[in-house]
Amino acid sequence: MQSQKIDQIKAEIAAANAETPEELEAYRMRFISKKSVVGALFADMKSIPNEQKKEYGQQVNEVKQLAEEKFKQLIEEVNTSGQQRTGPGPDLSLPPTTWPVGGIHPLTATRQRIVEIFERIGFNLSEGPEIEDDWHNFTALNFPENHPAREMQDTFFIEKDPDIALRTHTSSVQVRVMENEKPPIRTLSPGRVFRNEAISARAHCIFHQVEGLYVDENVSFANLKQTLYHFAKEMFGKQTQVRFRPSFFPFTEPSAEIDISCQLCGGKGCNICKGTGWVEIGGSGMVDPNVLENCGINSEKYTGFAFGMGIERIAMLKYQINDLRLFTENDIRFLQQFRGLL
Ligand SMILES: [Zn+2]
C-alpha cells in the first residue's frame, strides 16, 4: 500500500514540469515544503510496523532526494527560459518615444497674441453673430443705402431677404455692444468676416478681423494713437515705427490708415513694402457722432475711437507669409512650421 503510493509520487516527480516562477512555486509546495506529499510520507512513519521502518525510511529518503534534485533542475530551466523570453531587458536610461502633437494654427496664435496685448490695457472681449442684418452691418455704421462704400464691402446676401447678409466686418459687434452697454466701453471684437472677393494671394472671401472700440468722456485722437503705438511695439517689437495716413471710412471722422515700418527691410524699401518702407496694418478713426447716436449714445457727452485690423494681415507681416491662401489650405508642411507657437 505504502510502496504503491511511493511509486506514484516518484512518477509524478519525474513527469513534473515548470516554465514559470509560479509553476516552480507550485512544485515546491507539492514536493518540497513541510506540508508536501513527501512530508506526509515522513509523517506516516509512525504508523509503519517496527520491522518495516528501516526499509520504509530508505524509500522515503530516496523520494526526498529525487524531489530535491528535480527542483534544482527546474530552477535552472525556469531561469534560462526566462532569459530567452525577455532578452537583456529594457534600457531605462533611453529617452522615451515621443508622440507627434499638434500645434495652434498661426491665425489662432496671432489672434491670441493680439487679444493678450489689448486685455492688458483694459479691453474686454465681445462677440456677435456672423449672419447679420443690414442695420448692424451697414446702416447703423453710417453706410447710407446706395452709398459707394457698400460696394467696397460687397458680401453674400440671401435672395429671399436682402436684409440678411454675412457680416463684412466685426464693426457690427461694436454696434451691438454700444446698443446694450453704457460708456465707458472698451472692447475688442475678433471674428470671422466675409466679402465677395475672388480668392488670390492677397484676398479671400473669408478672413478674420479684430476691431477695437473705446467710448468714454474725453476720448481723443491722442488716445487712439497711443493705444496703437503700444500695440505695434508689443506685437512687432520696440524698433517698430507707426504712422497714420488720412483716409475715409463711413463710421469714423476723422479716419486714418495705420502703417508700420516694414519688418523685412527696416524701412529701407523692399518688395514687401513696395519700396516705401511702410506696410499697412489696418484702419482707425474717431467714431462718427452719427454712429454713437444710432446706438443710443449721447454724442455731445461722449466721444470714442475705433480701429480694425485683418488677423491674416498681421500674421503675414509677423511671420513673413506671402500668400493668404496658405492659411486655409491645411497643408501640413505649412502648419508644422508654427508648432513652436504652442
Ligand atoms: Zn520693406
mmCIF file of C-alpha atoms and ligand atoms in Angstrom:
data_model
loop_
_atom_site.group_PDB
_atom_site.id
_atom_site.type_symbol
_atom_site.label_atom_id
_atom_site.label_comp_id
_atom_site.label_asym_id
_atom_site.label_seq_id
_atom_site.Cartn_x
_atom_site.Cartn_y
_atom_site.Cartn_z
ATOM 1 C CA MET A 1 0.000 0.000 0.000
ATOM 2 C CA GLN A 2 2.737 2.470 1.033
ATOM 3 C CA SER A 3 5.118 1.314 -1.700
ATOM 4 C CA GLN A 4 2.387 1.861 -4.264
ATOM 5 C CA LYS A 5 1.980 5.444 -3.018
ATOM 6 C CA ILE A 6 5.778 5.994 -3.154
ATOM 7 C CA ASP A 7 5.960 4.750 -6.758
ATOM 8 C CA GLN A 8 3.131 7.093 -7.709
ATOM 9 C CA ILE A 9 4.914 10.107 -6.194
ATOM 10 C CA LYS A 10 8.199 9.154 -7.934
ATOM 11 C CA ALA A 11 6.381 9.014 -11.274
ATOM 12 C CA GLU A 12 4.791 12.372 -10.573
ATOM 13 C CA ILE A 13 8.188 13.935 -9.763
ATOM 14 C CA ALA A 14 9.716 12.514 -12.936
ATOM 15 C CA ALA A 15 6.909 13.988 -15.048
ATOM 16 C CA ALA A 16 6.879 17.395 -13.287
ATOM 17 C CA ASN A 17 7.454 20.495 -15.395
ATOM 18 C CA ALA A 18 7.872 24.195 -14.664
ATOM 19 C CA GLU A 19 8.207 27.068 -17.140
ATOM 20 C CA THR A 20 7.309 30.000 -14.957
ATOM 21 C CA PRO A 21 8.200 31.054 -11.404
ATOM 22 C CA GLU A 22 4.547 30.360 -10.460
ATOM 23 C CA GLU A 23 4.769 26.755 -11.688
ATOM 24 C CA LEU A 24 8.067 26.366 -9.839
ATOM 25 C CA GLU A 25 6.426 27.505 -6.618
ATOM 26 C CA ALA A 26 3.549 25.056 -7.177
ATOM 27 C CA TYR A 27 6.146 22.240 -7.487
ATOM 28 C CA ARG A 28 7.864 23.374 -4.290
ATOM 29 C CA MET A 29 4.576 23.372 -2.409
ATOM 30 C CA ARG A 30 3.683 19.881 -3.637
ATOM 31 C CA PHE A 31 7.027 18.095 -3.216
ATOM 32 C CA ILE A 32 9.469 20.123 -1.053
ATOM 33 C CA SER A 33 7.642 22.109 1.644
ATOM 34 C CA LYS A 34 6.772 20.682 5.048
ATOM 35 C CA LYS A 35 3.165 20.218 4.015
ATOM 36 C CA SER A 36 4.134 18.475 0.756
ATOM 37 C CA VAL A 37 3.251 14.868 -0.196
ATOM 38 C CA VAL A 38 6.855 13.911 0.657
ATOM 39 C CA GLY A 39 6.448 15.494 4.089
ATOM 40 C CA ALA A 40 3.309 13.406 4.513
ATOM 41 C CA LEU A 41 5.326 10.206 3.817
ATOM 42 C CA PHE A 42 7.635 11.106 6.740
ATOM 43 C CA ALA A 43 4.602 11.724 8.940
ATOM 44 C CA ASP A 44 3.305 8.254 8.044
ATOM 45 C CA MET A 45 6.470 6.702 9.620
ATOM 46 C CA LYS A 46 4.798 6.316 12.989
ATOM 47 C CA SER A 47 2.069 4.026 11.585
ATOM 48 C CA ILE A 48 4.636 1.687 9.942
ATOM 49 C CA PRO A 49 5.347 -1.588 11.862
ATOM 50 C CA ASN A 50 8.801 -1.510 13.501
ATOM 51 C CA GLU A 51 10.307 -4.297 11.343
ATOM 52 C CA GLN A 52 9.474 -2.350 8.148
ATOM 53 C CA LYS A 53 10.564 1.052 9.416
ATOM 54 C CA LYS A 54 14.140 0.806 8.120
ATOM 55 C CA GLU A 55 13.170 -0.116 4.578
ATOM 56 C CA TYR A 56 10.356 2.441 4.504
ATOM 57 C CA GLY A 57 12.736 5.131 5.766
ATOM 58 C CA GLN A 58 15.218 4.417 2.961
ATOM 59 C CA GLN A 59 12.486 4.581 0.330
ATOM 60 C CA VAL A 60 11.138 7.882 1.642
ATOM 61 C CA ASN A 61 14.634 9.428 1.773
ATOM 62 C CA GLU A 62 15.142 8.356 -1.819
ATOM 63 C CA VAL A 63 11.897 10.147 -2.834
ATOM 64 C CA LYS A 64 13.025 13.246 -0.940
ATOM 65 C CA GLN A 65 16.356 13.257 -2.802
ATOM 66 C CA LEU A 66 14.636 12.794 -6.150
ATOM 67 C CA ALA A 67 12.263 15.676 -5.396
ATOM 68 C CA GLU A 68 15.171 17.985 -4.456
ATOM 69 C CA GLU A 69 17.269 17.113 -7.491
ATOM 70 C CA LYS A 70 14.314 17.722 -9.768
ATOM 71 C CA PHE A 71 13.678 21.039 -8.001
ATOM 72 C CA LYS A 72 17.241 22.239 -8.711
ATOM 73 C CA GLN A 73 16.852 21.199 -12.345
ATOM 74 C CA LEU A 74 13.544 23.046 -12.662
ATOM 75 C CA ILE A 75 15.011 26.246 -11.101
ATOM 76 C CA GLU A 76 17.702 26.261 -13.753
ATOM 77 C CA GLU A 77 15.221 25.659 -16.533
ATOM 78 C CA VAL A 78 12.931 28.479 -15.407
ATOM 79 C CA ASN A 79 15.876 30.897 -15.137
ATOM 80 C CA THR A 80 17.207 30.145 -18.613
ATOM 81 C CA SER A 81 13.806 30.172 -20.314
ATOM 82 C CA GLY A 82 13.059 33.487 -18.592
ATOM 83 C CA GLN A 83 16.224 34.950 -20.093
ATOM 84 C CA GLN A 84 15.341 33.702 -23.568
ATOM 85 C CA ARG A 85 11.923 35.323 -23.390
ATOM 86 C CA THR A 86 12.894 38.838 -22.314
ATOM 87 C CA GLY A 87 16.432 39.188 -23.633
ATOM 88 C CA PRO A 88 18.707 41.667 -21.867
ATOM 89 C CA GLY A 89 15.742 43.716 -20.622
ATOM 90 C CA PRO A 90 14.772 47.302 -21.465
ATOM 91 C CA ASP A 91 17.329 50.120 -21.138
ATOM 92 C CA LEU A 92 15.581 52.504 -18.766
ATOM 93 C CA SER A 93 18.124 55.266 -19.387
ATOM 94 C CA LEU A 94 16.983 55.779 -23.010
ATOM 95 C CA PRO A 95 14.798 58.846 -23.775
ATOM 96 C CA PRO A 96 11.099 57.976 -24.218
ATOM 97 C CA THR A 97 9.421 57.655 -27.610
ATOM 98 C CA THR A 98 7.680 60.958 -28.296
ATOM 99 C CA TRP A 99 4.293 61.083 -29.990
ATOM 100 C CA PRO A 100 3.750 63.876 -32.519
ATOM 101 C CA VAL A 101 1.448 66.533 -31.048
ATOM 102 C CA GLY A 102 -0.489 69.141 -32.979
ATOM 103 C CA GLY A 103 0.071 72.889 -32.799
ATOM 104 C CA ILE A 104 -2.009 76.013 -32.738
ATOM 105 C CA HIS A 105 -2.986 77.419 -36.148
ATOM 106 C CA PRO A 106 -0.970 80.593 -36.927
ATOM 107 C CA LEU A 107 -4.194 82.639 -37.141
ATOM 108 C CA THR A 108 -5.336 81.413 -33.728
ATOM 109 C CA ALA A 109 -1.920 82.158 -32.250
ATOM 110 C CA THR A 110 -1.943 85.652 -33.785
ATOM 111 C CA ARG A 111 -5.453 86.347 -32.501
ATOM 112 C CA GLN A 112 -4.488 85.160 -29.018
ATOM 113 C CA ARG A 113 -1.451 87.443 -29.005
ATOM 114 C CA ILE A 114 -3.494 90.484 -30.154
ATOM 115 C CA VAL A 115 -6.157 89.810 -27.507
ATOM 116 C CA GLU A 116 -3.482 89.410 -24.828
ATOM 117 C CA ILE A 117 -1.931 92.810 -25.678
ATOM 118 C CA PHE A 118 -5.252 94.681 -25.536
ATOM 119 C CA GLU A 119 -6.553 92.822 -22.493
ATOM 120 C CA ARG A 120 -3.577 94.083 -20.534
ATOM 121 C CA ILE A 121 -4.608 97.692 -21.198
ATOM 122 C CA GLY A 122 -8.191 97.160 -20.118
ATOM 123 C CA PHE A 123 -10.086 95.938 -23.202
ATOM 124 C CA ASN A 124 -12.655 93.173 -22.754
ATOM 125 C CA LEU A 125 -13.802 90.709 -25.432
ATOM 126 C CA SER A 126 -17.129 90.797 -27.269
ATOM 127 C CA GLU A 127 -18.674 88.527 -29.859
ATOM 128 C CA GLY A 128 -21.589 88.729 -32.245
ATOM 129 C CA PRO A 129 -23.331 86.727 -34.991
ATOM 130 C CA GLU A 130 -21.643 86.032 -38.336
ATOM 131 C CA ILE A 131 -25.020 86.284 -40.066
ATOM 132 C CA GLU A 132 -26.080 89.900 -39.629
ATOM 133 C CA ASP A 133 -28.915 92.203 -40.580
ATOM 134 C CA ASP A 134 -28.437 95.321 -42.671
ATOM 135 C CA TRP A 135 -28.838 97.635 -39.665
ATOM 136 C CA HIS A 136 -25.919 96.236 -37.648
ATOM 137 C CA ASN A 137 -23.577 95.677 -40.580
ATOM 138 C CA PHE A 138 -24.245 98.861 -42.602
ATOM 139 C CA THR A 139 -26.957 101.338 -41.675
ATOM 140 C CA ALA A 140 -26.090 101.916 -38.003
ATOM 141 C CA LEU A 141 -22.478 102.375 -39.096
ATOM 142 C CA ASN A 142 -23.395 105.312 -41.308
ATOM 143 C CA PHE A 143 -23.448 103.440 -44.619
ATOM 144 C CA PRO A 144 -26.496 105.025 -46.274
ATOM 145 C CA GLU A 145 -28.311 102.858 -48.794
ATOM 146 C CA ASN A 146 -26.699 103.024 -52.240
ATOM 147 C CA HIS A 147 -23.559 104.543 -50.701
ATOM 148 C CA PRO A 148 -20.464 103.571 -52.728
ATOM 149 C CA ALA A 149 -18.751 102.297 -49.563
ATOM 150 C CA ARG A 150 -21.208 99.377 -49.618
ATOM 151 C CA GLU A 151 -19.722 98.409 -52.960
ATOM 152 C CA MET A 152 -16.275 98.156 -51.359
ATOM 153 C CA GLN A 153 -17.714 95.695 -48.868
ATOM 154 C CA ASP A 154 -19.832 93.553 -51.171
ATOM 155 C CA THR A 155 -20.844 90.408 -49.362
ATOM 156 C CA PHE A 156 -23.170 87.381 -49.521
ATOM 157 C CA PHE A 157 -26.886 88.056 -49.248
ATOM 158 C CA ILE A 158 -29.798 85.672 -49.376
ATOM 159 C CA GLU A 159 -32.223 86.179 -52.259
ATOM 160 C CA LYS A 160 -35.398 85.863 -50.198
ATOM 161 C CA ASP A 161 -34.441 88.537 -47.697
ATOM 162 C CA PRO A 162 -31.813 91.113 -48.721
ATOM 163 C CA ASP A 163 -31.853 92.387 -45.143
ATOM 164 C CA ILE A 164 -29.821 89.339 -44.078
ATOM 165 C CA ALA A 165 -26.123 89.067 -45.016
ATOM 166 C CA LEU A 166 -22.853 87.564 -43.897
ATOM 167 C CA ARG A 167 -21.102 90.307 -41.931
ATOM 168 C CA THR A 168 -18.362 92.188 -43.800
ATOM 169 C CA HIS A 169 -16.562 93.362 -40.663
ATOM 170 C CA THR A 170 -16.721 92.879 -36.906
ATOM 171 C CA SER A 171 -17.834 96.514 -36.502
ATOM 172 C CA SER A 172 -21.326 95.014 -36.327
ATOM 173 C CA VAL A 173 -20.345 93.598 -32.928
ATOM 174 C CA GLN A 174 -19.410 97.102 -31.771
ATOM 175 C CA VAL A 175 -22.880 98.344 -32.723
ATOM 176 C CA ARG A 176 -24.424 95.580 -30.619
ATOM 177 C CA VAL A 177 -22.169 96.419 -27.669
ATOM 178 C CA MET A 178 -22.992 100.165 -27.875
ATOM 179 C CA GLU A 179 -26.723 99.388 -28.081
ATOM 180 C CA ASN A 180 -26.601 97.247 -24.960
ATOM 181 C CA GLU A 181 -23.995 98.857 -22.729
ATOM 182 C CA LYS A 182 -23.376 102.320 -21.329
ATOM 183 C CA PRO A 183 -19.979 104.071 -21.617
ATOM 184 C CA PRO A 184 -17.256 103.671 -20.607
ATOM 185 C CA ILE A 185 -16.898 100.932 -23.233
ATOM 186 C CA ARG A 186 -13.534 99.415 -24.013
ATOM 187 C CA THR A 187 -13.947 96.276 -26.084
ATOM 188 C CA LEU A 188 -12.170 94.106 -28.623
ATOM 189 C CA SER A 189 -14.132 92.045 -31.185
ATOM 190 C CA PRO A 190 -12.199 89.349 -33.025
ATOM 191 C CA GLY A 191 -14.029 87.150 -35.533
ATOM 192 C CA ARG A 192 -14.618 85.775 -38.991
ATOM 193 C CA VAL A 193 -15.873 88.079 -41.744
ATOM 194 C CA PHE A 194 -16.965 87.626 -45.360
ATOM 195 C CA ARG A 195 -16.633 89.584 -48.597
ATOM 196 C CA ASN A 196 -17.487 88.873 -52.195
ATOM 197 C CA GLU A 197 -13.857 88.734 -53.370
ATOM 198 C CA ALA A 198 -12.076 86.490 -55.844
ATOM 199 C CA ILE A 199 -9.585 84.261 -53.967
ATOM 200 C CA SER A 200 -5.967 85.250 -54.608
ATOM 201 C CA ALA A 201 -2.659 85.565 -52.749
ATOM 202 C CA ARG A 202 -3.860 88.860 -51.264
ATOM 203 C CA ALA A 203 -7.654 88.470 -50.954
ATOM 204 C CA HIS A 204 -10.109 85.855 -49.750
ATOM 205 C CA CYS A 205 -13.877 85.625 -49.378
ATOM 206 C CA ILE A 206 -13.444 84.549 -45.731
ATOM 207 C CA PHE A 207 -10.956 86.169 -43.398
ATOM 208 C CA HIS A 208 -10.570 87.326 -39.806
ATOM 209 C CA GLN A 209 -10.669 90.740 -38.250
ATOM 210 C CA VAL A 210 -10.130 92.200 -34.863
ATOM 211 C CA GLU A 211 -11.703 95.537 -34.071
ATOM 212 C CA GLY A 212 -11.338 97.719 -31.030
ATOM 213 C CA LEU A 213 -13.652 100.357 -29.626
ATOM 214 C CA TYR A 214 -13.212 102.853 -26.797
ATOM 215 C CA VAL A 215 -16.092 105.174 -25.887
ATOM 216 C CA ASP A 216 -15.989 107.465 -22.862
ATOM 217 C CA GLU A 217 -15.920 111.147 -21.943
ATOM 218 C CA ASN A 218 -12.908 112.994 -23.380
ATOM 219 C CA VAL A 219 -11.559 110.194 -25.577
ATOM 220 C CA SER A 220 -9.282 111.869 -28.128
ATOM 221 C CA PHE A 221 -7.255 111.059 -31.217
ATOM 222 C CA ALA A 222 -4.163 111.179 -28.989
ATOM 223 C CA ASN A 223 -5.587 108.204 -27.026
ATOM 224 C CA LEU A 224 -6.099 106.342 -30.302
ATOM 225 C CA LYS A 225 -2.536 106.983 -31.448
ATOM 226 C CA GLN A 226 -1.013 105.989 -28.126
ATOM 227 C CA THR A 227 -3.063 102.759 -27.991
ATOM 228 C CA LEU A 228 -1.947 101.741 -31.472
ATOM 229 C CA TYR A 229 1.688 102.729 -30.832
ATOM 230 C CA HIS A 230 1.584 100.461 -27.809
ATOM 231 C CA PHE A 231 0.055 97.619 -29.830
ATOM 232 C CA ALA A 232 2.551 97.901 -32.724
ATOM 233 C CA LYS A 233 5.558 97.843 -30.413
ATOM 234 C CA GLU A 234 4.206 94.914 -28.363
ATOM 235 C CA MET A 235 3.271 92.922 -31.470
ATOM 236 C CA PHE A 236 6.210 93.645 -33.777
ATOM 237 C CA GLY A 237 8.987 94.833 -31.467
ATOM 238 C CA LYS A 238 10.260 98.034 -29.839
ATOM 239 C CA GLN A 239 12.002 99.280 -33.000
ATOM 240 C CA THR A 240 8.693 99.451 -34.915
ATOM 241 C CA GLN A 241 7.640 102.885 -36.225
ATOM 242 C CA VAL A 242 3.961 103.796 -36.707
ATOM 243 C CA ARG A 243 2.388 106.395 -38.983
ATOM 244 C CA PHE A 244 -1.190 107.476 -39.641
ATOM 245 C CA ARG A 245 -2.430 108.365 -43.128
ATOM 246 C CA PRO A 246 -5.677 110.304 -43.633
ATOM 247 C CA SER A 247 -8.399 108.098 -45.086
ATOM 248 C CA PHE A 248 -12.168 107.674 -45.323
ATOM 249 C CA PHE A 249 -14.498 105.250 -43.541
ATOM 250 C CA PRO A 250 -18.247 105.931 -43.229
ATOM 251 C CA PHE A 251 -18.245 105.204 -39.491
ATOM 252 C CA THR A 252 -15.285 107.331 -38.348
ATOM 253 C CA GLU A 253 -14.408 111.014 -38.668
ATOM 254 C CA PRO A 254 -11.545 111.790 -38.950
ATOM 255 C CA SER A 255 -10.266 108.450 -40.280
ATOM 256 C CA ALA A 256 -6.744 107.149 -40.745
ATOM 257 C CA GLU A 257 -4.962 104.132 -42.133
ATOM 258 C CA ILE A 258 -2.351 102.683 -39.787
ATOM 259 C CA ASP A 259 1.066 101.873 -41.263
ATOM 260 C CA ILE A 260 4.052 100.319 -39.515
ATOM 261 C CA SER A 261 7.669 100.367 -40.649
ATOM 262 C CA CYS A 262 8.448 97.350 -42.864
ATOM 263 C CA GLN A 263 9.648 94.417 -40.742
ATOM 264 C CA LEU A 264 11.703 92.951 -43.554
ATOM 265 C CA CYS A 265 13.845 95.896 -44.667
ATOM 266 C CA GLY A 266 13.512 98.020 -41.521
ATOM 267 C CA GLY A 267 12.206 100.964 -43.579
ATOM 268 C CA LYS A 268 14.846 100.989 -46.344
ATOM 269 C CA GLY A 269 12.437 99.714 -49.008
ATOM 270 C CA CYS A 270 11.895 96.184 -50.403
ATOM 271 C CA ASN A 271 9.396 94.029 -52.356
ATOM 272 C CA ILE A 272 7.067 93.538 -49.395
ATOM 273 C CA CYS A 273 6.684 97.289 -48.772
ATOM 274 C CA LYS A 274 6.916 98.071 -52.495
ATOM 275 C CA GLY A 275 9.935 100.259 -51.851
ATOM 276 C CA THR A 276 8.143 102.626 -49.458
ATOM 277 C CA GLY A 277 9.454 101.241 -46.148
ATOM 278 C CA TRP A 278 5.875 101.162 -44.773
ATOM 279 C CA VAL A 279 3.168 98.471 -44.662
ATOM 280 C CA GLU A 280 -0.489 98.962 -43.794
ATOM 281 C CA ILE A 281 -1.933 97.021 -40.852
ATOM 282 C CA GLY A 282 -5.451 98.462 -40.577
ATOM 283 C CA GLY A 283 -7.816 101.381 -40.347
ATOM 284 C CA SER A 284 -8.835 103.632 -37.479
ATOM 285 C CA GLY A 285 -10.541 106.858 -36.531
ATOM 286 C CA MET A 286 -12.804 108.762 -34.149
ATOM 287 C CA VAL A 287 -16.275 107.206 -34.046
ATOM 288 C CA ASP A 288 -18.642 109.325 -36.157
ATOM 289 C CA PRO A 289 -21.189 111.121 -33.902
ATOM 290 C CA ASN A 290 -23.976 109.702 -36.119
ATOM 291 C CA VAL A 291 -22.897 106.170 -35.215
ATOM 292 C CA LEU A 292 -22.951 106.992 -31.486
ATOM 293 C CA GLU A 293 -26.443 108.486 -31.825
ATOM 294 C CA ASN A 294 -27.657 105.486 -33.898
ATOM 295 C CA CYS A 295 -26.635 103.281 -30.973
ATOM 296 C CA GLY A 296 -28.301 105.459 -28.341
ATOM 297 C CA ILE A 297 -25.161 107.168 -27.017
ATOM 298 C CA ASN A 298 -25.158 110.928 -26.420
ATOM 299 C CA SER A 299 -22.546 112.275 -28.857
ATOM 300 C CA GLU A 300 -22.458 115.648 -27.064
ATOM 301 C CA LYS A 301 -21.173 113.949 -23.926
ATOM 302 C CA TYR A 302 -19.187 111.025 -25.234
ATOM 303 C CA THR A 303 -16.519 110.511 -27.878
ATOM 304 C CA GLY A 304 -14.778 107.352 -28.953
ATOM 305 C CA PHE A 305 -12.176 105.829 -31.186
ATOM 306 C CA ALA A 306 -12.267 102.615 -33.196
ATOM 307 C CA PHE A 307 -9.746 100.594 -35.129
ATOM 308 C CA GLY A 308 -9.788 97.411 -37.181
ATOM 309 C CA MET A 309 -7.127 95.037 -38.435
ATOM 310 C CA GLY A 310 -7.032 91.866 -40.502
ATOM 311 C CA ILE A 311 -5.640 88.991 -38.436
ATOM 312 C CA GLU A 312 -4.281 87.347 -41.612
ATOM 313 C CA ARG A 313 -2.512 90.608 -42.480
ATOM 314 C CA ILE A 314 -0.856 90.797 -39.044
ATOM 315 C CA ALA A 315 0.169 87.121 -39.198
ATOM 316 C CA MET A 316 1.585 87.565 -42.730
ATOM 317 C CA LEU A 317 3.695 90.535 -41.614
ATOM 318 C CA LYS A 318 4.814 88.912 -38.376
ATOM 319 C CA TYR A 319 5.782 85.544 -39.891
ATOM 320 C CA GLN A 320 6.585 86.811 -43.407
ATOM 321 C CA ILE A 321 3.974 84.698 -45.172
ATOM 322 C CA ASN A 322 3.457 85.766 -48.790
ATOM 323 C CA ASP A 323 0.206 84.005 -49.719
ATOM 324 C CA LEU A 324 -3.129 84.383 -47.904
ATOM 325 C CA ARG A 325 -4.416 81.074 -49.250
ATOM 326 C CA LEU A 326 -1.886 79.114 -47.187
ATOM 327 C CA PHE A 327 -3.951 79.735 -44.040
ATOM 328 C CA THR A 328 -6.913 77.739 -45.306
ATOM 329 C CA GLU A 329 -5.284 75.059 -47.465
ATOM 330 C CA ASN A 330 -4.405 72.851 -44.472
ATOM 331 C CA ASP A 331 -1.018 71.944 -45.939
ATOM 332 C CA ILE A 332 0.702 70.157 -43.076
ATOM 333 C CA ARG A 333 4.159 71.369 -44.226
ATOM 334 C CA PHE A 334 2.992 74.957 -43.751
ATOM 335 C CA LEU A 335 1.204 74.358 -40.436
ATOM 336 C CA GLN A 336 4.081 72.373 -38.930
ATOM 337 C CA GLN A 337 6.301 75.445 -39.080
ATOM 338 C CA PHE A 338 4.153 77.057 -36.389
ATOM 339 C CA ARG A 339 4.292 74.199 -33.872
ATOM 340 C CA GLY A 340 6.604 76.234 -31.640
ATOM 341 C CA LEU A 341 3.841 78.809 -31.096
ATOM 342 C CA LEU A 342 2.069 76.446 -28.667
HETATM 343 ZN ZN ZN B 1 10.345 96.593 -46.790
#
